[in-house]
Amino acid sequence: MVKKKTTGKRQKEGVKTGKGKAAGKEKDPGIPVDKGNAGETVTEDADVAVLEEKLRETENKYLRLAAEFDNYRKRTLKEKSDLVRFAGEDILTGLLPVMDDFDRALQNLDGTNEIGAIKKGVELIYTKLKDYLRRKGVKEIEALGDEFNTDMHEAVTKFPVDDKKKKGRIVDVIEKGYMLHDKVIRYAKVVVGE
């Protein structure tokens, strides 16, 4: 019986030292190994790494889109500001030749005594300006003799008239009115008969 005790003792020592029959069957308490879940742990780690990479890519895309939108917003505000600031540039550029004509007319006033020539020059400038405004869609509101209309006329005063046909109609125009296409941009200031 003594031998059996020794053999049993050796077998126990073999387990501790890694020798003997039981050495391959026992687990090393220092390294936790779960044979059933080992593949799943590696797969989960790979999935987490892939998801983290996708998250980084998504965050980068978001930051780029946010920056791009901010740039778009700033560019749009600048374009809008420039549009408002320079909206009349085309019209003003078209008026410059009329200004040049007035400059020439004023220079020639000192050198001439002919009223007819001066009048003709001013009429030419007036016609040129009127044609330019017409091309831009500006037209005069014809008011004299028309029935008073609050959508197009501003009554400055009323004037007593003898003719019943002139009552409620415009008998004088103090200041011409103008329309841009179909919109009144200045009401005609008129005198209405009563």
Short mmCIF file of C-alpha atoms in Angstrom, two decimals:
data_model
loop_
_atom_site.label_atom_id
_atom_site.label_comp_id
_atom_site.label_asym_id
_atom_site.label_seq_id
_atom_site.Cartn_x
_atom_site.Cartn_y
_atom_site.Cartn_z
CA MET A 1 0.00 0.00 0.00
CA VAL A 2 2.83 2.28 0.47
CA LYS A 3 3.59 2.19 -3.23
CA LYS A 4 0.10 3.25 -4.09
CA LYS A 5 0.38 6.30 -1.90
CA THR A 6 3.63 7.29 -3.51
CA THR A 7 2.23 6.80 -7.00
CA GLY A 8 -0.79 8.87 -6.13
CA LYS A 9 1.48 11.51 -4.74
CA ARG A 10 3.56 11.51 -7.92
CA GLN A 11 0.46 11.79 -10.02
CA LYS A 12 -0.57 14.83 -8.00
CA GLU A 13 2.91 16.29 -8.39
CA GLY A 14 2.78 15.48 -12.10
CA VAL A 15 -0.30 17.62 -12.40
CA LYS A 16 1.50 20.49 -10.74
CA THR A 17 4.66 20.15 -12.80
CA GLY A 18 2.93 19.30 -16.05
CA LYS A 19 4.19 15.68 -16.11
CA GLY A 20 2.15 12.52 -16.06
CA LYS A 21 -1.13 11.37 -17.51
CA ALA A 22 -3.28 14.20 -16.15
CA ALA A 23 -1.00 17.00 -17.35
CA GLY A 24 -2.73 17.47 -20.73
CA LYS A 25 -6.21 17.21 -19.32
CA GLU A 26 -5.98 19.85 -16.58
CA LYS A 27 -6.33 23.60 -17.25
CA ASP A 28 -3.67 26.07 -16.29
CA PRO A 29 -5.36 28.38 -13.76
CA GLY A 30 -3.28 31.39 -14.98
CA ILE A 31 -4.76 31.45 -18.56
CA PRO A 32 -8.55 31.44 -18.87
CA VAL A 33 -9.46 29.59 -22.05
CA ASP A 34 -13.03 28.92 -22.99
CA LYS A 35 -12.87 26.55 -25.93
CA GLY A 36 -16.56 27.04 -26.80
CA ASN A 37 -16.46 30.89 -26.96
CA ALA A 38 -12.91 31.53 -28.21
CA GLY A 39 -13.98 31.99 -31.84
CA GLU A 40 -16.87 34.23 -30.84
CA THR A 41 -14.60 36.55 -28.82
CA VAL A 42 -12.26 37.03 -31.77
CA THR A 43 -15.25 37.68 -34.07
CA GLU A 44 -16.77 40.19 -31.62
CA ASP A 45 -13.45 42.04 -31.37
CA ALA A 46 -13.25 42.20 -35.17
CA ASP A 47 -16.87 43.42 -35.37
CA VAL A 48 -16.18 46.12 -32.78
CA ALA A 49 -13.10 47.24 -34.71
CA VAL A 50 -15.09 47.40 -37.97
CA LEU A 51 -17.90 49.34 -36.28
CA GLU A 52 -15.43 51.77 -34.70
CA GLU A 53 -13.87 52.36 -38.13
CA LYS A 54 -17.31 52.96 -39.67
CA LEU A 55 -18.11 55.36 -36.82
CA ARG A 56 -14.89 57.32 -37.49
CA GLU A 57 -15.71 57.46 -41.21
CA THR A 58 -19.26 58.63 -40.48
CA GLU A 59 -18.00 61.30 -38.08
CA ASN A 60 -15.51 62.51 -40.70
CA LYS A 61 -18.25 62.63 -43.35
CA TYR A 62 -20.47 64.56 -40.94
CA LEU A 63 -17.71 67.08 -40.18
CA ARG A 64 -16.96 67.54 -43.89
CA LEU A 65 -20.66 68.02 -44.69
CA ALA A 66 -21.05 70.49 -41.82
CA ALA A 67 -18.03 72.47 -43.06
CA GLU A 68 -19.28 72.32 -46.65
CA PHE A 69 -22.73 73.55 -45.59
CA ASP A 70 -21.19 76.36 -43.56
CA ASN A 71 -19.13 77.42 -46.60
CA TYR A 72 -22.26 77.23 -48.79
CA ARG A 73 -24.18 79.38 -46.29
CA LYS A 74 -21.41 82.00 -46.18
CA ARG A 75 -21.07 82.03 -49.98
CA THR A 76 -24.85 82.42 -50.39
CA LEU A 77 -24.95 85.30 -47.90
CA LYS A 78 -22.11 87.04 -49.75
CA GLU A 79 -23.81 86.54 -53.12
CA LYS A 80 -27.08 87.87 -51.70
CA SER A 81 -25.29 90.87 -50.20
CA ASP A 82 -23.54 91.56 -53.51
CA LEU A 83 -26.82 91.22 -55.39
CA VAL A 84 -28.47 93.81 -53.17
CA ARG A 85 -25.42 96.04 -53.23
CA PHE A 86 -24.92 95.98 -57.00
CA ALA A 87 -28.54 95.46 -58.12
CA GLY A 88 -28.75 98.87 -59.76
CA GLU A 89 -25.39 98.63 -61.51
CA ASP A 90 -26.91 97.81 -64.90
CA ILE A 91 -29.39 100.69 -64.70
CA LEU A 92 -26.80 103.17 -63.53
CA THR A 93 -24.38 102.13 -66.25
CA GLY A 94 -27.13 102.80 -68.79
CA LEU A 95 -27.72 106.27 -67.34
CA LEU A 96 -24.10 107.34 -67.71
CA PRO A 97 -24.45 108.28 -71.42
CA VAL A 98 -27.37 110.55 -70.47
CA MET A 99 -25.14 112.19 -67.85
CA ASP A 100 -22.46 112.67 -70.51
CA ASP A 101 -25.03 114.37 -72.76
CA PHE A 102 -26.02 116.73 -69.93
CA ASP A 103 -22.34 117.54 -69.32
CA ARG A 104 -21.84 118.42 -73.01
CA ALA A 105 -25.04 120.49 -73.04
CA LEU A 106 -23.93 122.47 -69.99
CA GLN A 107 -20.51 123.12 -71.54
CA ASN A 108 -22.15 124.41 -74.73
CA LEU A 109 -24.56 126.73 -72.88
CA ASP A 110 -21.83 129.31 -72.34
CA GLY A 111 -20.84 129.36 -76.02
CA THR A 112 -24.29 129.84 -77.57
CA ASN A 113 -27.07 132.40 -77.41
CA GLU A 114 -29.55 130.39 -79.47
CA ILE A 115 -32.41 129.23 -77.33
CA GLY A 116 -33.70 126.97 -80.12
CA ALA A 117 -30.45 124.96 -80.22
CA ILE A 118 -30.41 124.61 -76.44
CA LYS A 119 -34.04 123.49 -76.40
CA LYS A 120 -33.39 120.95 -79.15
CA GLY A 121 -30.37 119.54 -77.25
CA VAL A 122 -32.37 119.17 -74.02
CA GLU A 123 -35.22 117.49 -75.93
CA LEU A 124 -32.76 114.99 -77.43
CA ILE A 125 -31.40 114.15 -73.98
CA TYR A 126 -34.94 113.82 -72.57
CA THR A 127 -35.95 111.50 -75.42
CA LYS A 128 -32.83 109.41 -74.93
CA LEU A 129 -33.55 109.01 -71.20
CA LYS A 130 -37.22 108.23 -71.80
CA ASP A 131 -36.32 105.53 -74.37
CA TYR A 132 -33.80 104.00 -71.99
CA LEU A 133 -36.36 103.81 -69.18
CA ARG A 134 -38.95 102.32 -71.55
CA ARG A 135 -36.48 99.58 -72.53
CA LYS A 136 -36.06 98.79 -68.82
CA GLY A 137 -39.83 98.40 -68.41
CA VAL A 138 -40.62 101.84 -66.96
CA LYS A 139 -43.68 103.56 -68.35
CA GLU A 140 -45.47 106.77 -67.49
CA ILE A 141 -48.92 106.61 -65.94
CA GLU A 142 -51.20 108.60 -68.23
CA ALA A 143 -53.53 110.36 -65.81
CA LEU A 144 -54.93 113.58 -67.28
CA GLY A 145 -58.66 113.21 -67.98
CA ASP A 146 -58.83 109.69 -66.49
CA GLU A 147 -61.10 108.75 -63.61
CA PHE A 148 -59.34 109.00 -60.25
CA ASN A 149 -57.93 105.60 -59.22
CA THR A 150 -56.36 105.19 -55.76
CA ASP A 151 -54.26 102.28 -57.05
CA MET A 152 -52.36 104.60 -59.42
CA HIS A 153 -53.03 108.19 -58.35
CA GLU A 154 -52.49 110.28 -55.25
CA ALA A 155 -54.94 113.17 -54.91
CA VAL A 156 -53.11 116.30 -53.82
CA THR A 157 -56.20 118.49 -53.87
CA LYS A 158 -59.71 118.79 -55.26
CA PHE A 159 -60.70 121.55 -57.65
CA PRO A 160 -64.27 122.72 -58.39
CA VAL A 161 -65.27 122.19 -62.04
CA ASP A 162 -68.28 123.40 -64.00
CA ASP A 163 -68.45 120.42 -66.36
CA LYS A 164 -70.20 117.42 -64.75
CA LYS A 165 -68.14 115.06 -66.92
CA LYS A 166 -64.94 116.21 -65.15
CA LYS A 167 -66.23 115.44 -61.66
CA GLY A 168 -64.23 112.56 -60.15
CA ARG A 169 -61.74 112.85 -62.98
CA ILE A 170 -58.18 114.14 -63.00
CA VAL A 171 -58.03 117.76 -64.17
CA ASP A 172 -54.30 118.38 -63.59
CA VAL A 173 -51.13 116.37 -62.99
CA ILE A 174 -48.74 117.88 -60.45
CA GLU A 175 -46.14 115.10 -60.67
CA LYS A 176 -46.07 112.23 -63.17
CA GLY A 177 -46.41 108.68 -61.92
CA TYR A 178 -44.48 105.68 -63.22
CA MET A 179 -44.87 101.93 -63.38
CA LEU A 180 -42.20 99.25 -63.64
CA HIS A 181 -43.86 96.54 -65.72
CA ASP A 182 -47.17 96.12 -63.81
CA LYS A 183 -46.11 97.63 -60.49
CA VAL A 184 -46.56 101.29 -59.56
CA ILE A 185 -43.19 102.66 -58.48
CA ARG A 186 -44.41 106.25 -58.07
CA TYR A 187 -48.01 107.36 -57.80
CA ALA A 188 -49.10 110.26 -60.00
CA LYS A 189 -49.85 113.33 -57.87
CA VAL A 190 -53.02 114.77 -59.30
CA VAL A 191 -55.79 117.33 -58.87
CA VAL A 192 -59.28 115.81 -58.93
CA GLY A 193 -62.33 117.70 -60.16
CA GLU A 194 -65.37 118.03 -57.89
#
